[in-house]
Amino acid sequence: MIETVWVGIDVGRHAHHAAAVDDAGVVLWSRRVPHDQAAIEAIVDRVSGTESVVWAIDMTAPESALLRGVLSNRGQHIRYVPGRVVHSMTGAFAGEGKTDARDAVVIAQTARLRGDLATVAVLDDLAIELDLLTGHRGDLVNERTRGINRLRGLLTRIFPGLERCFDYSTLTGLAFLTRFATPAAILVASDEEIYDHLRGHGVRRPTIPKMTSKARAAAAAQTVTLPGEATTAELVQQAATSLMALTRQIAELDKRITEVFRRHRHAWILESVPGIGTGSGAELVAITGGDLTSFGSAAKLAAYAGLAPVPHDSGNRHGTLRRPQRYHRGLRKVFYMAALNSAQRDGPSREFYQRKRREKRSHVHALIALARRLVDVVWALLRDGREWTAVSPPRGGGLSPASVRMEVRCGHQLVEVFAKDAAGGAAIVEADEDACAESVFEGHQVVSFSRGIGAAIDQPRVVDSADEVGDLVVDATRAGAEGFCRQCRVGQCCGGECSVDDVEFAAGRVRG
């Protein structure tokens, strides 16, 4: 009897193709599966007698929704093989043809050979609803942006002065264009007619006189009637009317997104974080499926968002880092915009941003560093189930008024870290990221921890590997002080993937 079977499914719109391989990589069967429930349940029944079945799909788009739903209802575990991986793995097997049957076999073989593939989680209803609503909102916003650009182009053809007068991304400017789009229409209309028209569309009273004077000045400056003016003006009025309706539709959708988001269990935590509002919080829940802890660590979440640099070494070039190429653009945008918003308000985020600027970092690099910090903040808050506060509250039954000292040295110069736990307050301290051009855990590191409570500082230890760093952290924990890199947790090192920007330790929680 075969103990384990890997089933790869090449997802399609009208039909899928499934193929099964055994432990040795031998293809057991391959067949076309119609896109309906009965056919999908039939292939599940076909492997029901096998002790272990691993399912792998190459797409999590709506085309695979029914497939994933049926497999989840039958208690099956699904792995995700990205299309880029399938394309790369195709060259590892014989043949040059491109068929759905071949792709299904490649997906199954990839799932058999790689144990690090992500598991396709079952999303909760709120996360799915937010995903649909935020996706629909994004489509409407893009359509509105295209409409505004078309309107400006049309208006520039016949009345460039009026095109420069108002902001047509607002209802105020659009309301004016629904009736007055040519110099003649503005000049023949009385102030009372313009006032009544704008008030009928909800324009504020103090704004109307200013708009009227600007429009009349633009109309007086253009006495030439351009060809096609009547038809273009008609199209401008229709476009302005459509854009007003679209703007109101987006506003109503925003209200619904806010209402749905605030029903989510993590909403109160996310809204407390500076820079994250209901819109970005809803996108965050939609992208992550409503459960950030499924990523395993803050470092993996940051990598998924493209905020963790990756090594780019070659030959004699060492310690070079670059931006990753494969990451979720939407998630990166959420944290980047949160960093941009929080950097404009007084508080820890603005202080962090200004410190990075004083370190000669560019505006964009400082915001990316702040976005990486916000990933840690959001992760820690969701892990502890608490709101954000400017000062971290005591944890673990209180802190002893003792001090903890940590020193990190590399072969070039001292990267000093010092934290003092005064009157029960835990401190978060940072090293100098520019002190060493090498990756943090690549060797020749000397780390020392004091045991706190008046104990002598341990003898420095030379750390040559990530495993030794993990052992050192465990020793410090046993001594009563917890120190850990912000890319790792206590006793669980990231395996050498930390970058120079991650030379940051948290010291505190000293037990008496």
Short mmCIF file of C-alpha atoms in Angstrom, two decimals:
data_model
loop_
_atom_site.label_atom_id
_atom_site.label_comp_id
_atom_site.label_asym_id
_atom_site.label_seq_id
_atom_site.Cartn_x
_atom_site.Cartn_y
_atom_site.Cartn_z
CA MET A 1 0.00 0.00 0.00
CA ILE A 2 1.27 3.49 -0.88
CA GLU A 3 1.76 5.55 2.27
CA THR A 4 1.96 9.07 0.81
CA VAL A 5 0.58 10.52 -2.40
CA TRP A 6 1.18 14.02 -3.74
CA VAL A 7 -1.61 15.36 -5.94
CA GLY A 8 -0.81 18.38 -8.10
CA ILE A 9 -3.63 20.36 -9.67
CA ASP A 10 -3.20 22.79 -12.53
CA VAL A 11 -6.12 25.16 -11.92
CA GLY A 12 -8.23 26.32 -14.87
CA ARG A 13 -11.34 28.36 -15.43
CA HIS A 14 -13.53 25.65 -16.98
CA ALA A 15 -11.62 22.53 -15.92
CA HIS A 16 -8.60 21.53 -13.84
CA HIS A 17 -5.99 18.86 -14.46
CA ALA A 18 -4.87 16.63 -11.58
CA ALA A 19 -1.90 14.27 -11.36
CA ALA A 20 -0.72 12.06 -8.48
CA VAL A 21 2.82 10.85 -7.73
CA ASP A 22 4.14 8.48 -5.09
CA ASP A 23 7.19 8.61 -2.79
CA ALA A 24 9.51 7.67 -5.64
CA GLY A 25 8.10 10.30 -7.99
CA VAL A 26 6.29 7.78 -10.19
CA VAL A 27 3.13 9.18 -11.79
CA LEU A 28 0.19 7.13 -10.53
CA TRP A 29 -2.54 8.74 -12.57
CA SER A 30 -3.35 11.93 -14.48
CA ARG A 31 -6.79 13.15 -15.49
CA ARG A 32 -8.87 16.15 -16.45
CA VAL A 33 -11.29 17.32 -13.74
CA PRO A 34 -14.36 19.38 -14.68
CA HIS A 35 -14.90 22.49 -12.58
CA ASP A 36 -17.81 21.22 -10.51
CA GLN A 37 -18.25 19.76 -7.03
CA ALA A 38 -19.02 16.17 -8.01
CA ALA A 39 -15.89 15.82 -10.17
CA ILE A 40 -13.66 17.28 -7.46
CA GLU A 41 -15.12 14.98 -4.82
CA ALA A 42 -14.48 12.04 -7.15
CA ILE A 43 -10.71 12.59 -7.18
CA VAL A 44 -10.76 13.04 -3.38
CA ASP A 45 -12.48 9.64 -3.10
CA ARG A 46 -9.91 8.15 -5.46
CA VAL A 47 -7.08 8.76 -2.96
CA SER A 48 -9.15 8.31 0.22
CA GLY A 49 -7.56 4.92 0.88
CA THR A 50 -4.06 6.41 1.06
CA GLU A 51 -2.59 7.01 4.52
CA SER A 52 -1.35 10.55 3.72
CA VAL A 53 -2.36 12.83 0.84
CA VAL A 54 -0.73 16.19 0.10
CA TRP A 55 -2.60 18.46 -2.31
CA ALA A 56 -0.83 21.23 -4.21
CA ILE A 57 -2.29 23.97 -6.39
CA ASP A 58 -0.68 26.68 -8.48
CA MET A 59 -3.32 29.37 -8.06
CA THR A 60 -5.30 30.90 -5.19
CA ALA A 61 -7.38 33.15 -7.47
CA PRO A 62 -11.19 32.91 -7.63
CA GLU A 63 -10.89 30.10 -10.21
CA SER A 64 -9.73 27.80 -7.39
CA ALA A 65 -12.38 28.83 -4.83
CA LEU A 66 -14.66 25.82 -5.36
CA LEU A 67 -11.68 23.45 -5.45
CA ARG A 68 -10.29 24.82 -2.19
CA GLY A 69 -13.73 24.78 -0.57
CA VAL A 70 -14.38 21.13 -1.41
CA LEU A 71 -10.91 20.03 -0.26
CA SER A 72 -11.26 21.99 3.00
CA ASN A 73 -14.67 20.47 3.71
CA ARG A 74 -13.15 17.02 3.24
CA GLY A 75 -10.37 17.82 5.73
CA GLN A 76 -7.58 17.92 3.15
CA HIS A 77 -4.38 19.97 3.53
CA ILE A 78 -3.39 22.14 0.58
CA ARG A 79 0.04 23.49 -0.35
CA TYR A 80 0.60 26.47 -2.62
CA VAL A 81 3.13 26.23 -5.46
CA PRO A 82 3.47 29.72 -7.04
CA GLY A 83 3.39 29.94 -10.82
CA ARG A 84 6.95 31.29 -10.86
CA VAL A 85 8.14 28.17 -9.02
CA VAL A 86 6.25 25.91 -11.44
CA HIS A 87 7.90 27.67 -14.37
CA SER A 88 11.36 27.26 -12.81
CA MET A 89 10.82 23.62 -11.87
CA THR A 90 9.59 22.68 -15.35
CA GLY A 91 13.16 22.70 -16.63
CA ALA A 92 14.18 20.11 -14.02
CA PHE A 93 12.10 17.40 -15.68
CA ALA A 94 12.43 15.76 -19.08
CA GLY A 95 10.62 17.21 -22.05
CA GLU A 96 9.99 20.66 -23.46
CA GLY A 97 6.25 20.52 -24.08
CA LYS A 98 3.76 22.73 -22.31
CA THR A 99 0.48 21.04 -21.38
CA ASP A 100 -1.88 21.12 -18.42
CA ALA A 101 -1.06 17.46 -17.71
CA ARG A 102 2.68 18.21 -17.58
CA ASP A 103 2.11 21.25 -15.33
CA ALA A 104 0.04 19.12 -12.92
CA VAL A 105 2.87 16.58 -12.68
CA VAL A 106 5.42 19.35 -12.08
CA ILE A 107 3.23 20.78 -9.31
CA ALA A 108 2.95 17.37 -7.65
CA GLN A 109 6.70 16.70 -7.94
CA THR A 110 7.51 20.14 -6.54
CA ALA A 111 5.28 19.51 -3.52
CA ARG A 112 7.04 16.17 -3.03
CA LEU A 113 10.55 17.65 -3.22
CA ARG A 114 10.01 20.86 -1.27
CA GLY A 115 8.85 20.88 2.31
CA ASP A 116 8.87 24.68 2.70
CA LEU A 117 5.81 25.43 0.62
CA ALA A 118 3.15 27.59 2.21
CA THR A 119 -0.09 26.02 3.37
CA VAL A 120 -3.31 27.39 1.93
CA ALA A 121 -5.30 28.51 4.97
CA VAL A 122 -9.06 28.61 5.24
CA LEU A 123 -10.02 32.28 5.49
CA ASP A 124 -12.72 33.48 7.83
CA ASP A 125 -15.85 35.11 6.42
CA LEU A 126 -14.86 38.63 7.49
CA ALA A 127 -11.46 38.37 5.80
CA ILE A 128 -13.10 37.16 2.59
CA GLU A 129 -15.70 39.93 2.74
CA LEU A 130 -13.00 42.56 3.27
CA ASP A 131 -10.97 41.10 0.42
CA LEU A 132 -13.95 41.46 -1.91
CA LEU A 133 -14.85 44.96 -0.72
CA THR A 134 -11.30 46.36 -0.78
CA GLY A 135 -10.69 44.81 -4.20
CA HIS A 136 -13.89 46.35 -5.53
CA ARG A 137 -12.92 49.71 -4.03
CA GLY A 138 -9.53 49.52 -5.72
CA ASP A 139 -11.22 48.94 -9.07
CA LEU A 140 -13.56 51.90 -8.53
CA VAL A 141 -10.70 54.19 -7.51
CA ASN A 142 -8.71 53.21 -10.60
CA GLU A 143 -11.75 53.80 -12.78
CA ARG A 144 -12.28 57.18 -11.15
CA THR A 145 -8.66 58.17 -11.71
CA ARG A 146 -8.92 57.24 -15.39
CA GLY A 147 -12.17 59.20 -15.66
CA ILE A 148 -10.63 62.33 -14.13
CA ASN A 149 -7.71 62.14 -16.54
CA ARG A 150 -10.08 61.78 -19.50
CA LEU A 151 -12.16 64.71 -18.26
CA ARG A 152 -9.11 66.93 -17.91
CA GLY A 153 -8.00 65.98 -21.40
CA LEU A 154 -11.38 66.89 -22.88
CA LEU A 155 -11.60 70.15 -20.96
CA THR A 156 -8.09 71.16 -22.04
CA ARG A 157 -9.17 70.85 -25.70
CA ILE A 158 -11.78 73.61 -25.42
CA PHE A 159 -11.24 75.53 -22.16
CA PRO A 160 -7.72 75.14 -20.64
CA GLY A 161 -8.28 78.07 -18.29
CA LEU A 162 -11.17 76.30 -16.55
CA GLU A 163 -9.16 73.07 -16.39
CA ARG A 164 -6.61 74.88 -14.22
CA CYS A 165 -9.20 76.50 -11.94
CA PHE A 166 -10.52 73.63 -9.82
CA ASP A 167 -9.55 70.29 -8.33
CA TYR A 168 -11.67 67.76 -10.18
CA SER A 169 -10.91 64.95 -7.76
CA THR A 170 -13.48 66.61 -5.45
CA LEU A 171 -17.23 66.88 -5.79
CA THR A 172 -17.00 70.68 -5.76
CA GLY A 173 -15.12 70.98 -9.04
CA LEU A 174 -17.16 68.22 -10.69
CA ALA A 175 -20.43 69.88 -9.67
CA PHE A 176 -19.45 73.03 -11.55
CA LEU A 177 -18.72 71.10 -14.76
CA THR A 178 -22.07 69.33 -14.84
CA ARG A 179 -23.55 72.56 -16.27
CA PHE A 180 -20.81 75.08 -17.04
CA ALA A 181 -18.06 73.74 -19.34
CA THR A 182 -17.54 76.54 -21.90
CA PRO A 183 -16.68 80.26 -21.63
CA ALA A 184 -20.04 81.22 -23.16
CA ALA A 185 -22.02 79.14 -20.64
CA ILE A 186 -20.26 80.86 -17.74
CA LEU A 187 -20.58 84.40 -19.12
CA VAL A 188 -24.32 84.19 -19.88
CA ALA A 189 -25.18 82.67 -16.48
CA SER A 190 -25.96 84.99 -13.59
CA ASP A 191 -24.35 84.68 -10.16
CA GLU A 192 -27.70 83.49 -8.78
CA GLU A 193 -27.91 80.68 -11.34
CA ILE A 194 -24.39 79.52 -10.55
CA TYR A 195 -25.11 79.77 -6.82
CA ASP A 196 -28.33 77.76 -7.04
CA HIS A 197 -26.69 75.10 -9.19
CA LEU A 198 -23.75 74.60 -6.84
CA ARG A 199 -25.90 74.67 -3.71
CA GLY A 200 -28.12 72.03 -5.29
CA HIS A 201 -25.08 69.75 -5.47
CA GLY A 202 -24.11 70.39 -1.85
CA VAL A 203 -21.27 72.86 -2.34
CA ARG A 204 -20.58 74.93 0.79
CA ARG A 205 -21.79 78.53 0.73
CA PRO A 206 -18.41 80.22 1.49
CA THR A 207 -16.82 78.35 -1.43
CA ILE A 208 -19.28 79.44 -4.12
CA PRO A 209 -18.23 83.14 -4.53
CA LYS A 210 -14.57 82.15 -4.91
CA MET A 211 -15.44 79.54 -7.53
CA THR A 212 -17.64 81.98 -9.42
CA SER A 213 -14.95 84.67 -9.59
CA LYS A 214 -12.29 82.19 -10.77
CA ALA A 215 -14.54 80.76 -13.47
CA ARG A 216 -15.60 84.18 -14.74
CA ALA A 217 -11.98 85.32 -14.92
CA ALA A 218 -11.06 82.23 -16.94
CA ALA A 219 -14.04 82.73 -19.26
CA ALA A 220 -13.20 86.39 -19.83
CA ALA A 221 -9.62 85.47 -20.74
CA GLN A 222 -10.73 83.20 -23.64
CA THR A 223 -12.75 84.78 -26.42
CA VAL A 224 -11.98 82.18 -29.12
CA THR A 225 -14.43 79.36 -29.77
CA LEU A 226 -12.51 76.19 -30.61
CA PRO A 227 -13.72 73.54 -33.09
CA GLY A 228 -15.85 70.77 -31.59
CA GLU A 229 -16.63 72.82 -28.50
CA ALA A 230 -20.31 71.85 -28.23
CA THR A 231 -19.72 68.10 -28.49
CA THR A 232 -16.71 68.21 -26.16
CA ALA A 233 -18.67 70.23 -23.58
CA GLU A 234 -21.44 67.64 -23.69
CA LEU A 235 -18.92 64.84 -23.06
CA VAL A 236 -17.34 66.84 -20.22
CA GLN A 237 -20.74 67.28 -18.53
CA GLN A 238 -21.52 63.57 -18.88
CA ALA A 239 -18.10 62.62 -17.51
CA ALA A 240 -18.50 64.99 -14.54
CA THR A 241 -21.91 63.51 -13.73
CA SER A 242 -20.54 59.97 -13.89
CA LEU A 243 -17.55 60.86 -11.72
CA MET A 244 -19.79 62.43 -9.07
CA ALA A 245 -21.85 59.23 -8.88
CA LEU A 246 -18.66 57.16 -8.75
CA THR A 247 -17.25 59.34 -5.95
CA ARG A 248 -20.41 58.90 -3.89
CA GLN A 249 -20.31 55.15 -4.53
CA ILE A 250 -16.76 55.00 -3.20
CA ALA A 251 -17.79 56.98 -0.11
CA GLU A 252 -20.65 54.55 0.59
CA LEU A 253 -18.29 51.62 0.07
CA ASP A 254 -15.84 53.13 2.55
CA LYS A 255 -18.57 53.20 5.17
CA ARG A 256 -19.37 49.55 4.57
CA ILE A 257 -15.69 48.56 4.72
CA THR A 258 -15.36 50.39 8.03
CA GLU A 259 -18.42 48.63 9.43
CA VAL A 260 -17.20 45.18 8.36
CA PHE A 261 -13.62 45.81 9.49
CA ARG A 262 -14.66 46.86 12.98
CA ARG A 263 -16.39 43.50 13.44
CA HIS A 264 -13.03 41.75 13.05
CA ARG A 265 -11.32 40.59 16.24
CA HIS A 266 -8.11 42.48 15.44
CA ALA A 267 -9.70 45.79 14.41
CA TRP A 268 -9.34 47.50 17.79
CA ILE A 269 -5.63 46.63 17.89
CA LEU A 270 -4.85 47.71 14.33
CA GLU A 271 -6.70 51.01 14.63
CA SER A 272 -4.66 51.89 17.71
CA VAL A 273 -1.37 51.76 15.75
CA PRO A 274 -0.27 55.22 14.51
CA GLY A 275 -0.69 55.49 10.76
CA ILE A 276 -3.10 52.57 10.38
CA GLY A 277 -6.73 53.51 9.89
CA THR A 278 -9.80 51.56 8.91
CA GLY A 279 -8.87 51.52 5.22
CA SER A 280 -5.31 50.24 5.60
CA GLY A 281 -6.38 47.96 8.44
CA ALA A 282 -9.04 46.40 6.24
CA GLU A 283 -6.49 45.86 3.45
CA LEU A 284 -4.09 44.29 5.95
CA VAL A 285 -6.73 41.84 7.15
CA ALA A 286 -7.77 41.05 3.57
CA ILE A 287 -4.20 40.40 2.37
CA THR A 288 -3.13 38.29 5.35
CA GLY A 289 -6.38 36.34 5.61
CA GLY A 290 -7.21 37.79 9.01
CA ASP A 291 -4.49 35.86 10.88
CA LEU A 292 -1.01 37.37 10.90
CA THR A 293 0.26 34.68 13.26
CA SER A 294 0.03 32.19 10.39
CA PHE A 295 3.28 33.68 9.06
CA GLY A 296 5.16 32.27 12.06
CA SER A 297 7.22 35.35 12.86
CA ALA A 298 7.46 39.06 12.25
CA ALA A 299 10.49 38.43 10.05
CA LYS A 300 8.48 36.25 7.67
CA LEU A 301 5.69 38.83 7.56
CA ALA A 302 8.26 41.52 6.73
CA ALA A 303 9.76 39.33 4.02
CA TYR A 304 6.29 38.79 2.53
CA ALA A 305 5.83 42.57 2.50
CA GLY A 306 9.21 43.11 0.82
CA LEU A 307 10.60 45.02 3.81
CA ALA A 308 13.40 42.58 4.71
CA PRO A 309 16.53 42.94 2.55
CA VAL A 310 18.10 39.78 1.16
CA PRO A 311 21.82 39.00 0.71
CA HIS A 312 23.36 39.73 -2.68
CA ASP A 313 26.89 38.36 -2.38
CA SER A 314 29.10 37.14 -5.18
CA GLY A 315 32.81 36.37 -5.31
CA ASN A 316 34.70 38.90 -3.21
CA ARG A 317 31.57 40.95 -2.59
CA HIS A 318 30.23 40.28 0.90
CA GLY A 319 27.61 41.86 3.10
CA THR A 320 25.67 43.37 0.20
CA LEU A 321 21.93 43.57 0.64
CA ARG A 322 19.24 44.26 -1.91
CA ARG A 323 15.50 44.66 -2.11
CA PRO A 324 13.68 41.35 -2.69
CA GLN A 325 12.02 40.78 -6.03
CA ARG A 326 9.17 38.54 -4.89
CA TYR A 327 6.85 40.09 -2.34
CA HIS A 328 3.28 41.30 -1.97
CA ARG A 329 3.05 44.82 -3.40
CA GLY A 330 -0.24 45.53 -1.67
CA LEU A 331 1.09 44.61 1.77
CA ARG A 332 4.21 46.70 1.25
CA LYS A 333 2.00 49.64 0.31
CA VAL A 334 -0.06 49.24 3.51
CA PHE A 335 2.98 49.43 5.79
CA TYR A 336 4.70 52.11 3.70
CA MET A 337 1.65 54.39 3.80
CA ALA A 338 1.27 53.71 7.53
CA ALA A 339 4.90 54.77 8.00
CA LEU A 340 4.33 57.90 5.90
CA ASN A 341 1.27 58.88 7.94
CA SER A 342 2.77 58.12 11.35
CA ALA A 343 6.00 60.01 10.52
CA GLN A 344 3.96 63.21 10.18
CA ARG A 345 2.67 63.06 13.77
CA ASP A 346 4.55 63.55 17.01
CA GLY A 347 5.43 60.30 18.70
CA PRO A 348 7.88 57.37 18.55
CA SER A 349 7.41 56.89 14.81
CA ARG A 350 8.35 60.48 14.01
CA GLU A 351 11.33 60.30 16.35
CA PHE A 352 12.50 57.09 14.64
CA TYR A 353 12.09 58.68 11.20
CA GLN A 354 13.99 61.83 12.20
CA ARG A 355 16.81 59.79 13.71
CA LYS A 356 17.17 57.87 10.43
CA ARG A 357 17.31 61.18 8.58
CA ARG A 358 20.04 62.42 10.93
CA GLU A 359 21.93 59.23 10.04
CA LYS A 360 22.03 60.50 6.43
CA ARG A 361 19.32 58.14 5.24
CA SER A 362 17.13 59.34 2.38
CA HIS A 363 13.45 60.08 2.91
CA VAL A 364 12.39 56.82 1.22
CA HIS A 365 14.94 54.68 3.09
CA ALA A 366 13.89 56.21 6.40
CA LEU A 367 10.24 55.42 5.65
CA ILE A 368 11.10 51.85 4.67
CA ALA A 369 13.00 51.40 7.95
CA LEU A 370 9.98 52.79 9.81
CA ALA A 371 7.65 50.47 7.88
CA ARG A 372 9.84 47.54 8.94
CA ARG A 373 9.55 48.73 12.54
CA LEU A 374 5.75 48.92 12.23
CA VAL A 375 5.69 45.27 11.13
CA ASP A 376 7.29 44.36 14.47
CA VAL A 377 4.89 46.63 16.35
CA VAL A 378 1.78 45.17 14.72
CA TRP A 379 3.07 41.63 15.20
CA ALA A 380 3.84 42.16 18.89
CA LEU A 381 0.47 43.80 19.58
CA LEU A 382 -1.48 41.01 17.92
CA ARG A 383 0.63 38.41 19.71
CA ASP A 384 0.00 40.02 23.11
CA GLY A 385 -3.60 41.01 22.35
CA ARG A 386 -3.27 44.64 23.43
CA GLU A 387 -3.58 48.15 22.01
CA TRP A 388 -0.64 50.31 21.06
CA THR A 389 0.68 52.69 23.69
CA ALA A 390 3.61 55.10 23.54
CA VAL A 391 5.27 53.30 26.48
CA SER A 392 5.35 49.51 26.59
CA PRO A 393 3.45 48.21 29.63
CA PRO A 394 5.12 45.79 32.06
CA ARG A 395 4.74 42.11 31.22
CA GLY A 396 5.23 38.86 33.06
CA GLY A 397 4.07 39.93 36.48
CA GLY A 398 6.21 43.06 36.80
CA LEU A 399 9.86 43.94 36.44
CA SER A 400 12.60 44.16 38.97
CA PRO A 401 14.41 47.53 39.23
CA ALA A 402 17.68 46.05 38.02
CA SER A 403 19.74 46.77 34.93
CA VAL A 404 20.56 44.60 31.97
CA ARG A 405 23.58 45.26 29.82
CA MET A 406 24.28 43.75 26.42
CA GLU A 407 27.22 44.40 24.16
CA VAL A 408 27.50 43.32 20.54
CA ARG A 409 30.92 43.51 18.96
CA CYS A 410 32.04 42.61 15.48
CA GLY A 411 35.47 42.42 13.95
CA HIS A 412 35.40 46.07 12.88
CA GLN A 413 34.21 48.07 15.86
CA LEU A 414 31.94 48.06 18.86
CA VAL A 415 28.23 48.02 18.24
CA GLU A 416 27.11 48.93 21.70
CA VAL A 417 23.68 48.24 23.13
CA PHE A 418 22.71 49.33 26.60
CA ALA A 419 19.35 49.02 28.25
CA LYS A 420 18.37 50.03 31.72
CA ASP A 421 15.26 48.77 33.42
CA ALA A 422 14.42 51.62 35.79
CA ALA A 423 11.40 51.55 38.08
CA GLY A 424 9.80 48.69 36.24
CA GLY A 425 10.07 50.17 32.76
CA ALA A 426 11.30 48.05 29.86
CA ALA A 427 13.56 49.77 27.36
CA ILE A 428 13.98 49.08 23.67
CA VAL A 429 17.44 50.06 22.48
CA GLU A 430 19.22 50.00 19.15
CA ALA A 431 22.70 49.47 17.87
CA ASP A 432 24.41 51.54 15.23
CA GLU A 433 23.39 49.93 11.93
CA ASP A 434 26.35 51.50 10.13
CA ALA A 435 28.95 50.11 12.54
CA CYS A 436 29.52 47.00 10.50
CA ALA A 437 28.96 46.30 6.84
CA GLU A 438 28.63 42.58 7.43
CA SER A 439 25.46 40.64 8.08
CA VAL A 440 24.71 40.30 11.76
CA PHE A 441 25.14 36.56 12.22
CA GLU A 442 27.89 35.86 9.70
CA GLY A 443 30.62 35.38 12.26
CA HIS A 444 33.24 37.09 14.46
CA GLN A 445 30.58 38.48 16.76
CA VAL A 446 31.28 38.97 20.45
CA VAL A 447 28.21 39.24 22.65
CA SER A 448 28.03 39.66 26.40
CA PHE A 449 25.01 39.70 28.68
CA SER A 450 24.89 40.78 32.28
CA ARG A 451 22.64 38.71 34.51
CA GLY A 452 21.14 41.79 36.15
CA ILE A 453 20.37 42.16 39.84
CA GLY A 454 23.95 43.09 40.60
CA ALA A 455 25.52 40.03 38.98
CA ALA A 456 28.85 40.31 37.21
CA ILE A 457 28.99 40.54 33.46
CA ASP A 458 29.62 37.19 31.77
CA GLN A 459 32.81 36.64 29.87
CA PRO A 460 32.40 37.65 26.20
CA ARG A 461 31.80 34.76 23.86
CA VAL A 462 32.83 34.58 20.22
CA VAL A 463 29.80 33.73 18.09
CA ASP A 464 30.53 32.17 14.73
CA SER A 465 27.13 30.83 13.74
CA ALA A 466 23.43 31.41 14.10
CA ASP A 467 23.12 28.35 16.33
CA GLU A 468 25.58 29.82 18.82
CA VAL A 469 23.58 33.03 18.90
CA GLY A 470 20.48 31.01 19.75
CA ASP A 471 22.38 29.20 22.52
CA LEU A 472 23.58 32.51 23.92
CA VAL A 473 20.05 33.87 24.01
CA VAL A 474 18.88 30.75 25.84
CA ASP A 475 21.69 31.17 28.39
CA ALA A 476 20.69 34.78 28.96
CA THR A 477 17.08 33.74 29.44
CA ARG A 478 18.04 31.21 32.07
CA ALA A 479 20.00 33.92 33.81
CA GLY A 480 16.82 35.96 34.19
CA ALA A 481 17.20 38.44 31.35
CA GLU A 482 15.60 38.08 27.96
CA GLY A 483 17.51 39.45 25.02
CA PHE A 484 16.64 38.74 21.43
CA CYS A 485 17.16 40.11 17.98
CA ARG A 486 13.99 41.70 16.71
CA GLN A 487 14.09 39.34 13.71
CA CYS A 488 14.03 36.35 16.10
CA ARG A 489 12.35 35.17 19.27
CA VAL A 490 14.00 33.75 22.38
CA GLY A 491 15.90 30.57 21.52
CA GLN A 492 14.70 30.64 17.91
CA CYS A 493 17.25 32.32 15.70
CA CYS A 494 16.39 33.33 12.18
CA GLY A 495 19.19 31.18 10.78
CA GLY A 496 21.48 33.96 9.60
CA GLU A 497 18.89 35.89 7.61
CA CYS A 498 19.04 39.03 9.75
CA SER A 499 20.44 42.08 8.02
CA VAL A 500 22.51 44.94 9.38
CA ASP A 501 19.30 46.92 9.89
CA ASP A 502 18.17 44.21 12.30
CA VAL A 503 20.94 44.71 14.88
CA GLU A 504 18.42 45.56 17.52
CA PHE A 505 17.88 43.87 20.85
CA ALA A 506 15.16 44.22 23.42
CA ALA A 507 16.24 44.11 27.03
CA GLY A 508 13.86 43.92 29.94
CA ARG A 509 11.62 41.57 31.82
CA VAL A 510 14.23 40.94 34.50
CA ARG A 511 12.86 38.54 37.06
CA GLY A 512 13.68 39.18 40.67
#
